[in-house]
JSON list of C-alpha atoms in Angstrom, two decimals:
[
{"chain": "A", "resi": 1, "resn": "ASN", "atom": "CA", "xyz": [28.45, -11.13, -12.73]},
{"chain": "A", "resi": 2, "resn": "ALA", "atom": "CA", "xyz": [25.59, -12.13, -10.44]},
{"chain": "A", "resi": 3, "resn": "GLY", "atom": "CA", "xyz": [25.91, -9.14, -8.07]},
{"chain": "A", "resi": 4, "resn": "VAL", "atom": "CA", "xyz": [23.32, -9.46, -5.30]},
{"chain": "A", "resi": 5, "resn": "THR", "atom": "CA", "xyz": [21.03, -12.47, -5.45]},
{"chain": "A", "resi": 6, "resn": "GLN", "atom": "CA", "xyz": [17.83, -12.69, -3.43]},
{"chain": "A", "resi": 7, "resn": "THR", "atom": "CA", "xyz": [15.64, -15.74, -2.95]},
{"chain": "A", "resi": 8, "resn": "PRO", "atom": "CA", "xyz": [12.77, -16.29, -3.20]},
{"chain": "A", "resi": 9, "resn": "LYS", "atom": "CA", "xyz": [11.39, -13.69, -5.60]},
{"chain": "A", "resi": 10, "resn": "PHE", "atom": "CA", "xyz": [7.81, -14.15, -4.44]},
{"chain": "A", "resi": 11, "resn": "GLN", "atom": "CA", "xyz": [6.28, -15.61, -1.29]},
{"chain": "A", "resi": 12, "resn": "VAL", "atom": "CA", "xyz": [2.85, -15.81, 0.27]},
{"chain": "A", "resi": 13, "resn": "LEU", "atom": "CA", "xyz": [2.67, -16.54, 4.00]},
{"chain": "A", "resi": 14, "resn": "LYS", "atom": "CA", "xyz": [-0.15, -17.04, 6.42]},
{"chain": "A", "resi": 15, "resn": "THR", "atom": "CA", "xyz": [-0.21, -14.91, 9.54]},
{"chain": "A", "resi": 16, "resn": "GLY", "atom": "CA", "xyz": [2.00, -16.50, 12.17]},
{"chain": "A", "resi": 17, "resn": "GLN", "atom": "CA", "xyz": [4.17, -18.48, 9.78]},
{"chain": "A", "resi": 18, "resn": "SER", "atom": "CA", "xyz": [7.91, -18.00, 9.70]},
{"chain": "A", "resi": 19, "resn": "MET", "atom": "CA", "xyz": [10.33, -17.72, 6.83]},
{"chain": "A", "resi": 20, "resn": "THR", "atom": "CA", "xyz": [13.84, -16.63, 5.95]},
{"chain": "A", "resi": 21, "resn": "LEU", "atom": "CA", "xyz": [14.74, -14.38, 3.06]},
{"chain": "A", "resi": 22, "resn": "GLN", "atom": "CA", "xyz": [18.12, -15.17, 1.62]},
{"chain": "A", "resi": 23, "resn": "CYS", "atom": "CA", "xyz": [20.65, -12.73, 0.19]},
{"chain": "A", "resi": 24, "resn": "ALA", "atom": "CA", "xyz": [24.09, -13.42, -1.25]},
{"chain": "A", "resi": 25, "resn": "GLN", "atom": "CA", "xyz": [26.63, -11.18, -2.96]},
{"chain": "A", "resi": 26, "resn": "ASP", "atom": "CA", "xyz": [29.69, -12.16, -4.94]},
{"chain": "A", "resi": 27, "resn": "MET", "atom": "CA", "xyz": [31.46, -8.79, -5.03]},
{"chain": "A", "resi": 28, "resn": "ASN", "atom": "CA", "xyz": [33.47, -9.20, -1.83]},
{"chain": "A", "resi": 29, "resn": "HIS", "atom": "CA", "xyz": [31.55, -6.33, -0.25]},
{"chain": "A", "resi": 30, "resn": "ASN", "atom": "CA", "xyz": [31.94, -5.78, 3.46]},
{"chain": "A", "resi": 31, "resn": "SER", "atom": "CA", "xyz": [28.58, -4.20, 4.22]},
{"chain": "A", "resi": 32, "resn": "MET", "atom": "CA", "xyz": [25.13, -5.59, 3.59]},
{"chain": "A", "resi": 33, "resn": "TYR", "atom": "CA", "xyz": [21.65, -4.16, 4.17]},
{"chain": "A", "resi": 34, "resn": "TRP", "atom": "CA", "xyz": [18.00, -5.14, 4.28]},
{"chain": "A", "resi": 35, "resn": "TYR", "atom": "CA", "xyz": [15.37, -2.60, 3.25]},
{"chain": "A", "resi": 36, "resn": "ARG", "atom": "CA", "xyz": [11.63, -2.82, 2.89]},
{"chain": "A", "resi": 37, "resn": "GLN", "atom": "CA", "xyz": [9.73, -0.82, 0.28]},
{"chain": "A", "resi": 38, "resn": "ASP", "atom": "CA", "xyz": [6.14, 0.25, 0.85]},
{"chain": "A", "resi": 39, "resn": "PRO", "atom": "CA", "xyz": [4.01, 2.55, -1.33]},
{"chain": "A", "resi": 40, "resn": "GLY", "atom": "CA", "xyz": [4.47, 6.19, -0.45]},
{"chain": "A", "resi": 41, "resn": "MET", "atom": "CA", "xyz": [7.17, 5.41, 2.11]},
{"chain": "A", "resi": 42, "resn": "GLY", "atom": "CA", "xyz": [10.23, 4.79, -0.01]},
{"chain": "A", "resi": 43, "resn": "LEU", "atom": "CA", "xyz": [12.80, 2.34, 1.27]},
{"chain": "A", "resi": 44, "resn": "ARG", "atom": "CA", "xyz": [13.31, 1.94, 4.98]},
{"chain": "A", "resi": 45, "resn": "LEU", "atom": "CA", "xyz": [16.28, 0.22, 6.54]},
{"chain": "A", "resi": 46, "resn": "ILE", "atom": "CA", "xyz": [15.45, -2.84, 8.60]},
{"chain": "A", "resi": 47, "resn": "TYR", "atom": "CA", "xyz": [18.89, -4.15, 9.60]},
{"chain": "A", "resi": 48, "resn": "TYR", "atom": "CA", "xyz": [22.42, -3.82, 8.34]},
{"chain": "A", "resi": 49, "resn": "SER", "atom": "CA", "xyz": [25.74, -5.52, 8.75]},
{"chain": "A", "resi": 50, "resn": "ALA", "atom": "CA", "xyz": [28.76, -3.25, 8.49]},
{"chain": "A", "resi": 51, "resn": "SER", "atom": "CA", "xyz": [31.11, -6.23, 8.36]},
{"chain": "A", "resi": 52, "resn": "GLU", "atom": "CA", "xyz": [31.15, -9.96, 8.86]},
{"chain": "A", "resi": 53, "resn": "GLY", "atom": "CA", "xyz": [30.20, -10.79, 12.42]},
{"chain": "A", "resi": 54, "resn": "THR", "atom": "CA", "xyz": [28.32, -7.57, 13.15]},
{"chain": "A", "resi": 55, "resn": "THR", "atom": "CA", "xyz": [24.69, -6.59, 12.75]},
{"chain": "A", "resi": 56, "resn": "ASP", "atom": "CA", "xyz": [22.75, -3.49, 13.80]},
{"chain": "A", "resi": 57, "resn": "LYS", "atom": "CA", "xyz": [19.19, -2.31, 13.82]},
{"chain": "A", "resi": 58, "resn": "GLY", "atom": "CA", "xyz": [17.96, 0.16, 11.26]},
{"chain": "A", "resi": 59, "resn": "GLU", "atom": "CA", "xyz": [14.85, 2.27, 11.22]},
{"chain": "A", "resi": 60, "resn": "VAL", "atom": "CA", "xyz": [12.20, -0.51, 11.33]},
{"chain": "A", "resi": 61, "resn": "PRO", "atom": "CA", "xyz": [13.67, -3.66, 12.98]},
{"chain": "A", "resi": 62, "resn": "ASN", "atom": "CA", "xyz": [10.65, -4.86, 14.96]},
{"chain": "A", "resi": 63, "resn": "GLY", "atom": "CA", "xyz": [9.45, -8.31, 13.92]},
{"chain": "A", "resi": 64, "resn": "TYR", "atom": "CA", "xyz": [12.68, -9.23, 12.14]},
{"chain": "A", "resi": 65, "resn": "ASN", "atom": "CA", "xyz": [15.96, -10.92, 12.89]},
{"chain": "A", "resi": 66, "resn": "VAL", "atom": "CA", "xyz": [19.09, -11.19, 10.77]},
{"chain": "A", "resi": 67, "resn": "SER", "atom": "CA", "xyz": [22.11, -13.39, 10.43]},
{"chain": "A", "resi": 68, "resn": "ARG", "atom": "CA", "xyz": [25.38, -12.51, 8.74]},
{"chain": "A", "resi": 69, "resn": "LEU", "atom": "CA", "xyz": [26.34, -16.06, 7.96]},
{"chain": "A", "resi": 70, "resn": "ASN", "atom": "CA", "xyz": [29.64, -15.16, 6.30]},
{"chain": "A", "resi": 71, "resn": "LYS", "atom": "CA", "xyz": [30.97, -12.34, 4.18]},
{"chain": "A", "resi": 72, "resn": "ARG", "atom": "CA", "xyz": [28.73, -13.32, 1.25]},
{"chain": "A", "resi": 73, "resn": "GLU", "atom": "CA", "xyz": [25.41, -14.05, 2.91]},
{"chain": "A", "resi": 74, "resn": "PHE", "atom": "CA", "xyz": [22.99, -11.97, 4.97]},
{"chain": "A", "resi": 75, "resn": "SER", "atom": "CA", "xyz": [19.59, -13.46, 5.77]},
{"chain": "A", "resi": 76, "resn": "LEU", "atom": "CA", "xyz": [16.42, -11.86, 7.11]},
{"chain": "A", "resi": 77, "resn": "ARG", "atom": "CA", "xyz": [14.03, -13.89, 9.24]},
{"chain": "A", "resi": 78, "resn": "LEU", "atom": "CA", "xyz": [10.40, -13.29, 10.05]},
{"chain": "A", "resi": 79, "resn": "GLU", "atom": "CA", "xyz": [9.61, -15.41, 13.10]},
{"chain": "A", "resi": 80, "resn": "SER", "atom": "CA", "xyz": [5.85, -14.83, 13.12]},
{"chain": "A", "resi": 81, "resn": "ALA", "atom": "CA", "xyz": [4.66, -13.05, 10.02]},
{"chain": "A", "resi": 82, "resn": "ALA", "atom": "CA", "xyz": [2.02, -10.32, 10.26]},
{"chain": "A", "resi": 83, "resn": "PRO", "atom": "CA", "xyz": [-0.01, -8.62, 7.51]},
{"chain": "A", "resi": 84, "resn": "SER", "atom": "CA", "xyz": [1.92, -5.39, 8.25]},
{"chain": "A", "resi": 85, "resn": "GLN", "atom": "CA", "xyz": [5.02, -7.14, 6.94]},
{"chain": "A", "resi": 86, "resn": "THR", "atom": "CA", "xyz": [3.53, -7.41, 3.48]},
{"chain": "A", "resi": 87, "resn": "SER", "atom": "CA", "xyz": [6.12, -5.53, 1.45]},
{"chain": "A", "resi": 88, "resn": "VAL", "atom": "CA", "xyz": [8.89, -5.76, -1.11]},
{"chain": "A", "resi": 89, "resn": "TYR", "atom": "CA", "xyz": [12.21, -6.54, 0.52]},
{"chain": "A", "resi": 90, "resn": "PHE", "atom": "CA", "xyz": [15.52, -5.49, -0.96]},
{"chain": "A", "resi": 91, "resn": "CYS", "atom": "CA", "xyz": [18.98, -6.60, -0.02]},
{"chain": "A", "resi": 92, "resn": "ALA", "atom": "CA", "xyz": [21.96, -4.39, -0.87]},
{"chain": "A", "resi": 93, "resn": "SER", "atom": "CA", "xyz": [25.70, -4.39, -0.40]},
{"chain": "A", "resi": 94, "resn": "ASN", "atom": "CA", "xyz": [28.65, -2.02, -0.70]},
{"chain": "A", "resi": 95, "resn": "ILE", "atom": "CA", "xyz": [32.21, -1.40, 0.35]},
{"chain": "A", "resi": 96, "resn": "PRO", "atom": "CA", "xyz": [32.19, 1.48, 2.82]},
{"chain": "A", "resi": 97, "resn": "GLY", "atom": "CA", "xyz": [34.73, 4.22, 2.85]},
{"chain": "A", "resi": 98, "resn": "GLN", "atom": "CA", "xyz": [36.15, 3.62, -0.60]},
{"chain": "A", "resi": 99, "resn": "GLY", "atom": "CA", "xyz": [34.74, 6.67, -2.30]},
{"chain": "A", "resi": 100, "resn": "ASN", "atom": "CA", "xyz": [32.30, 4.79, -4.47]},
{"chain": "A", "resi": 101, "resn": "TYR", "atom": "CA", "xyz": [29.38, 4.51, -2.09]},
{"chain": "A", "resi": 102, "resn": "GLY", "atom": "CA", "xyz": [27.24, 2.97, -4.74]},
{"chain": "A", "resi": 103, "resn": "TYR", "atom": "CA", "xyz": [25.06, 0.33, -3.22]},
{"chain": "A", "resi": 104, "resn": "THR", "atom": "CA", "xyz": [24.28, -2.71, -5.37]},
{"chain": "A", "resi": 105, "resn": "PHE", "atom": "CA", "xyz": [20.72, -3.90, -4.94]},
{"chain": "A", "resi": 106, "resn": "GLY", "atom": "CA", "xyz": [19.15, -7.27, -5.46]},
{"chain": "A", "resi": 107, "resn": "SER", "atom": "CA", "xyz": [15.99, -7.62, -7.52]},
{"chain": "A", "resi": 108, "resn": "GLY", "atom": "CA", "xyz": [13.76, -7.92, -4.46]},
{"chain": "A", "resi": 109, "resn": "THR", "atom": "CA", "xyz": [11.44, -10.38, -2.72]},
{"chain": "A", "resi": 110, "resn": "ARG", "atom": "CA", "xyz": [7.75, -9.63, -2.90]},
{"chain": "A", "resi": 111, "resn": "LEU", "atom": "CA", "xyz": [6.17, -10.93, 0.30]},
{"chain": "A", "resi": 112, "resn": "THR", "atom": "CA", "xyz": [2.44, -11.12, 0.99]},
{"chain": "A", "resi": 113, "resn": "VAL", "atom": "CA", "xyz": [1.16, -12.07, 4.42]},
{"chain": "A", "resi": 114, "resn": "VAL", "atom": "CA", "xyz": [-2.50, -13.07, 4.51]},
{"chain": "B", "resi": 1, "resn": "ALA", "atom": "CA", "xyz": [20.31, 12.26, 11.41]},
{"chain": "B", "resi": 2, "resn": "GLN", "atom": "CA", "xyz": [19.64, 12.91, 7.77]},
{"chain": "B", "resi": 3, "resn": "SER", "atom": "CA", "xyz": [16.30, 13.07, 6.02]},
{"chain": "B", "resi": 4, "resn": "VAL", "atom": "CA", "xyz": [15.22, 13.42, 2.42]},
{"chain": "B", "resi": 5, "resn": "THR", "atom": "CA", "xyz": [12.07, 15.05, 1.07]},
{"chain": "B", "resi": 6, "resn": "GLN", "atom": "CA", "xyz": [10.74, 14.39, -2.39]},
{"chain": "B", "resi": 7, "resn": "LEU", "atom": "CA", "xyz": [7.95, 16.88, -2.78]},
{"chain": "B", "resi": 8, "resn": "ASP", "atom": "CA", "xyz": [6.21, 15.27, -5.73]},
{"chain": "B", "resi": 9, "resn": "SER", "atom": "CA", "xyz": [4.87, 11.74, -5.40]},
{"chain": "B", "resi": 10, "resn": "GLN", "atom": "CA", "xyz": [3.78, 11.62, -9.06]},
{"chain": "B", "resi": 11, "resn": "VAL", "atom": "CA", "xyz": [4.92, 13.60, -12.09]},
{"chain": "B", "resi": 12, "resn": "PRO", "atom": "CA", "xyz": [3.24, 13.17, -15.50]},
{"chain": "B", "resi": 13, "resn": "VAL", "atom": "CA", "xyz": [5.19, 14.54, -18.45]},
{"chain": "B", "resi": 14, "resn": "PHE", "atom": "CA", "xyz": [4.63, 14.46, -22.18]},
{"chain": "B", "resi": 15, "resn": "GLU", "atom": "CA", "xyz": [7.16, 12.61, -24.26]},
{"chain": "B", "resi": 16, "resn": "GLU", "atom": "CA", "xyz": [10.09, 14.81, -25.39]},
{"chain": "B", "resi": 17, "resn": "ALA", "atom": "CA", "xyz": [9.27, 17.46, -22.79]},
{"chain": "B", "resi": 18, "resn": "PRO", "atom": "CA", "xyz": [11.77, 18.41, -20.05]},
{"chain": "B", "resi": 19, "resn": "VAL", "atom": "CA", "xyz": [11.35, 17.20, -16.50]},
{"chain": "B", "resi": 20, "resn": "GLU", "atom": "CA", "xyz": [12.63, 18.14, -13.06]},
{"chain": "B", "resi": 21, "resn": "LEU", "atom": "CA", "xyz": [12.21, 15.89, -10.03]},
{"chain": "B", "resi": 22, "resn": "ARG", "atom": "CA", "xyz": [12.76, 17.72, -6.79]},
{"chain": "B", "resi": 23, "resn": "CYS", "atom": "CA", "xyz": [14.75, 16.54, -3.81]},
{"chain": "B", "resi": 24, "resn": "ASN", "atom": "CA", "xyz": [15.61, 18.40, -0.62]},
{"chain": "B", "resi": 25, "resn": "TYR", "atom": "CA", "xyz": [17.68, 17.03, 2.22]},
{"chain": "B", "resi": 26, "resn": "SER", "atom": "CA", "xyz": [18.21, 17.88, 5.83]},
{"chain": "B", "resi": 27, "resn": "SER", "atom": "CA", "xyz": [21.51, 17.28, 7.55]},
{"chain": "B", "resi": 28, "resn": "SER", "atom": "CA", "xyz": [23.82, 18.98, 10.01]},
{"chain": "B", "resi": 29, "resn": "VAL", "atom": "CA", "xyz": [26.89, 17.60, 8.26]},
{"chain": "B", "resi": 30, "resn": "SER", "atom": "CA", "xyz": [28.20, 17.38, 4.72]},
{"chain": "B", "resi": 31, "resn": "VAL", "atom": "CA", "xyz": [26.56, 14.51, 2.93]},
{"chain": "B", "resi": 32, "resn": "TYR", "atom": "CA", "xyz": [26.74, 12.54, -0.26]},
{"chain": "B", "resi": 33, "resn": "LEU", "atom": "CA", "xyz": [23.67, 12.50, -2.49]},
{"chain": "B", "resi": 34, "resn": "PHE", "atom": "CA", "xyz": [22.29, 9.94, -4.90]},
{"chain": "B", "resi": 35, "resn": "TRP", "atom": "CA", "xyz": [19.49, 9.36, -7.35]},
{"chain": "B", "resi": 36, "resn": "TYR", "atom": "CA", "xyz": [18.27, 5.83, -8.00]},
{"chain": "B", "resi": 37, "resn": "VAL", "atom": "CA", "xyz": [15.78, 4.61, -10.57]},
{"chain": "B", "resi": 38, "resn": "GLN", "atom": "CA", "xyz": [13.44, 1.65, -10.23]},
{"chain": "B", "resi": 39, "resn": "TYR", "atom": "CA", "xyz": [11.80, 0.33, -13.36]},
{"chain": "B", "resi": 40, "resn": "PRO", "atom": "CA", "xyz": [8.59, -1.69, -12.89]},
{"chain": "B", "resi": 41, "resn": "ASN", "atom": "CA", "xyz": [9.15, -4.93, -10.99]},
{"chain": "B", "resi": 42, "resn": "GLN", "atom": "CA", "xyz": [12.90, -4.42, -10.80]},
{"chain": "B", "resi": 43, "resn": "GLY", "atom": "CA", "xyz": [15.49, -3.48, -8.22]},
{"chain": "B", "resi": 44, "resn": "LEU", "atom": "CA", "xyz": [17.13, -0.10, -7.82]},
{"chain": "B", "resi": 45, "resn": "GLN", "atom": "CA", "xyz": [19.78, 1.15, -10.22]},
{"chain": "B", "resi": 46, "resn": "LEU", "atom": "CA", "xyz": [22.14, 4.05, -9.53]},
{"chain": "B", "resi": 47, "resn": "LEU", "atom": "CA", "xyz": [21.48, 7.02, -11.85]},
{"chain": "B", "resi": 48, "resn": "LEU", "atom": "CA", "xyz": [24.07, 9.43, -10.52]},
{"chain": "B", "resi": 49, "resn": "LYS", "atom": "CA", "xyz": [25.79, 10.59, -7.36]},
{"chain": "B", "resi": 50, "resn": "TYR", "atom": "CA", "xyz": [27.33, 13.70, -5.88]},
{"chain": "B", "resi": 51, "resn": "LEU", "atom": "CA", "xyz": [30.32, 13.18, -3.62]},
{"chain": "B", "resi": 52, "resn": "SER", "atom": "CA", "xyz": [32.31, 16.40, -4.09]},
{"chain": "B", "resi": 53, "resn": "GLY", "atom": "CA", "xyz": [33.59, 18.79, -6.74]},
{"chain": "B", "resi": 54, "resn": "SER", "atom": "CA", "xyz": [31.44, 20.13, -9.54]},
{"chain": "B", "resi": 55, "resn": "THR", "atom": "CA", "xyz": [27.89, 20.73, -8.42]},
{"chain": "B", "resi": 56, "resn": "LEU", "atom": "CA", "xyz": [26.47, 19.58, -11.75]},
{"chain": "B", "resi": 57, "resn": "VAL", "atom": "CA", "xyz": [26.53, 15.83, -11.97]},
{"chain": "B", "resi": 58, "resn": "LYS", "atom": "CA", "xyz": [25.76, 13.84, -15.08]},
{"chain": "B", "resi": 59, "resn": "GLY", "atom": "CA", "xyz": [24.40, 10.32, -14.93]},
{"chain": "B", "resi": 60, "resn": "ILE", "atom": "CA", "xyz": [23.13, 7.58, -17.14]},
{"chain": "B", "resi": 61, "resn": "ASN", "atom": "CA", "xyz": [20.31, 7.85, -19.67]},
{"chain": "B", "resi": 62, "resn": "GLY", "atom": "CA", "xyz": [20.76, 11.61, -20.15]},
{"chain": "B", "resi": 63, "resn": "PHE", "atom": "CA", "xyz": [19.89, 12.58, -16.58]},
{"chain": "B", "resi": 64, "resn": "GLU", "atom": "CA", "xyz": [21.73, 15.21, -14.58]},
{"chain": "B", "resi": 65, "resn": "ALA", "atom": "CA", "xyz": [21.39, 16.74, -11.15]},
{"chain": "B", "resi": 66, "resn": "GLU", "atom": "CA", "xyz": [22.61, 19.90, -9.49]},
{"chain": "B", "resi": 67, "resn": "PHE", "atom": "CA", "xyz": [23.77, 20.06, -5.90]},
{"chain": "B", "resi": 68, "resn": "ASN", "atom": "CA", "xyz": [22.81, 23.32, -4.20]},
{"chain": "B", "resi": 69, "resn": "LYS", "atom": "CA", "xyz": [24.24, 23.54, -0.73]},
{"chain": "B", "resi": 70, "resn": "SER", "atom": "CA", "xyz": [22.55, 26.82, 0.23]},
{"chain": "B", "resi": 71, "resn": "GLN", "atom": "CA", "xyz": [19.13, 25.45, -0.69]},
{"chain": "B", "resi": 72, "resn": "THR", "atom": "CA", "xyz": [19.96, 21.90, 0.47]},
{"chain": "B", "resi": 73, "resn": "SER", "atom": "CA", "xyz": [18.62, 20.58, -2.80]},
{"chain": "B", "resi": 74, "resn": "PHE", "atom": "CA", "xyz": [19.64, 17.97, -5.35]},
{"chain": "B", "resi": 75, "resn": "HIS", "atom": "CA", "xyz": [17.08, 18.18, -8.14]},
{"chain": "B", "resi": 76, "resn": "LEU", "atom": "CA", "xyz": [17.14, 15.71, -11.03]},
{"chain": "B", "resi": 77, "resn": "ARG", "atom": "CA", "xyz": [16.60, 16.93, -14.60]},
{"chain": "B", "resi": 78, "resn": "LYS", "atom": "CA", "xyz": [16.34, 15.63, -18.12]},
{"chain": "B", "resi": 79, "resn": "PRO", "atom": "CA", "xyz": [15.87, 17.95, -21.11]},
{"chain": "B", "resi": 80, "resn": "SER", "atom": "CA", "xyz": [13.76, 15.55, -23.17]},
{"chain": "B", "resi": 81, "resn": "VAL", "atom": "CA", "xyz": [12.11, 12.45, -21.74]},
{"chain": "B", "resi": 82, "resn": "HIS", "atom": "CA", "xyz": [11.31, 9.19, -23.47]},
{"chain": "B", "resi": 83, "resn": "ILE", "atom": "CA", "xyz": [8.66, 6.56, -22.82]},
{"chain": "B", "resi": 84, "resn": "SER", "atom": "CA", "xyz": [11.39, 4.33, -21.42]},
{"chain": "B", "resi": 85, "resn": "ASP", "atom": "CA", "xyz": [11.98, 6.83, -18.59]},
{"chain": "B", "resi": 86, "resn": "THR", "atom": "CA", "xyz": [8.72, 5.77, -16.97]},
{"chain": "B", "resi": 87, "resn": "ALA", "atom": "CA", "xyz": [9.84, 4.57, -13.54]},
{"chain": "B", "resi": 88, "resn": "GLU", "atom": "CA", "xyz": [10.05, 5.50, -9.90]},
{"chain": "B", "resi": 89, "resn": "TYR", "atom": "CA", "xyz": [12.93, 7.73, -8.86]},
{"chain": "B", "resi": 90, "resn": "PHE", "atom": "CA", "xyz": [14.43, 7.85, -5.41]},
{"chain": "B", "resi": 91, "resn": "CYS", "atom": "CA", "xyz": [16.70, 10.48, -3.93]},
{"chain": "B", "resi": 92, "resn": "ALA", "atom": "CA", "xyz": [19.00, 9.29, -1.14]},
{"chain": "B", "resi": 93, "resn": "VAL", "atom": "CA", "xyz": [21.54, 10.74, 1.28]},
{"chain": "B", "resi": 94, "resn": "LEU", "atom": "CA", "xyz": [24.55, 9.25, 3.07]},
{"chain": "B", "resi": 95, "resn": "ASP", "atom": "CA", "xyz": [26.71, 10.62, 5.86]},
{"chain": "B", "resi": 96, "resn": "PRO", "atom": "CA", "xyz": [30.30, 9.71, 4.94]},
{"chain": "B", "resi": 97, "resn": "SER", "atom": "CA", "xyz": [31.71, 10.80, 8.29]},
{"chain": "B", "resi": 98, "resn": "ASN", "atom": "CA", "xyz": [30.12, 7.78, 9.96]},
{"chain": "B", "resi": 99, "resn": "PHE", "atom": "CA", "xyz": [32.91, 5.61, 8.64]},
{"chain": "B", "resi": 100, "resn": "GLY", "atom": "CA", "xyz": [32.15, 1.91, 8.48]},
{"chain": "B", "resi": 101, "resn": "ASN", "atom": "CA", "xyz": [28.48, 2.49, 9.20]},
{"chain": "B", "resi": 102, "resn": "GLU", "atom": "CA", "xyz": [27.43, 4.49, 6.20]},
{"chain": "B", "resi": 103, "resn": "LYS", "atom": "CA", "xyz": [23.73, 3.98, 5.54]},
{"chain": "B", "resi": 104, "resn": "LEU", "atom": "CA", "xyz": [21.60, 5.32, 2.74]},
{"chain": "B", "resi": 105, "resn": "THR", "atom": "CA", "xyz": [18.48, 7.20, 3.78]},
{"chain": "B", "resi": 106, "resn": "PHE", "atom": "CA", "xyz": [15.87, 7.35, 1.02]},
{"chain": "B", "resi": 107, "resn": "GLY", "atom": "CA", "xyz": [13.12, 9.75, 0.12]},
{"chain": "B", "resi": 108, "resn": "THR", "atom": "CA", "xyz": [9.62, 8.49, -0.50]},
{"chain": "B", "resi": 109, "resn": "GLY", "atom": "CA", "xyz": [10.05, 8.39, -4.26]},
{"chain": "B", "resi": 110, "resn": "THR", "atom": "CA", "xyz": [8.60, 10.15, -7.31]},
{"chain": "B", "resi": 111, "resn": "ARG", "atom": "CA", "xyz": [6.72, 8.17, -9.90]},
{"chain": "B", "resi": 112, "resn": "LEU", "atom": "CA", "xyz": [7.49, 9.59, -13.34]},
{"chain": "B", "resi": 113, "resn": "THR", "atom": "CA", "xyz": [4.91, 8.79, -16.01]},
{"chain": "B", "resi": 114, "resn": "ILE", "atom": "CA", "xyz": [5.63, 9.68, -19.63]},
{"chain": "B", "resi": 115, "resn": "ILE", "atom": "CA", "xyz": [2.57, 10.48, -21.72]},
{"chain": "B", "resi": 116, "resn": "PRO", "atom": "CA", "xyz": [2.87, 9.63, -25.43]}
]
């Protein structure tokens, strides 16, 4: 069982460069999420997709865009990277409303913007 | 909106000693509560969750947590810690009434360090 797969695992960008973080899940989950993790701040929600075809902003959406390509894939794009976006990014998925409510997390993408 | 407060950013504990990691939440509605663990350079793994029923919840690796509605707390405990428990622990809350748009809100985390 692969669960939630994130690529790449590590990335270094120069300020102003763009990149897309990929996330795919094979559990037939409806909802998918992108979080960023920063020291002392826990995990903060960037964007989420409650179901295929829908996306919504979370707590810290500025500087990011997302695409729910299909039920399996949810990508996060940085159009013009800034040092403040240096962080560890986690993708997660779940099936809402089914009493489990246990998110499954990917292993993360460690992004450094120089 | 919900919020979660983890009062201790770092907790050092001697091996085989008990530990309690504190978590308080703020919400105007009934919520579900979770504890996640993150081992170094890994993703988050669910330790335990409280949805309803018994206020004492048991999870993996010998951890347990007690939901206290009057004190809006969900503290995590283990009677005897091991070196392998060294990790960061996150408390999280979810509003189940927002059906179809349930989102986890995390605390800032507590780094547990086990001293040999």
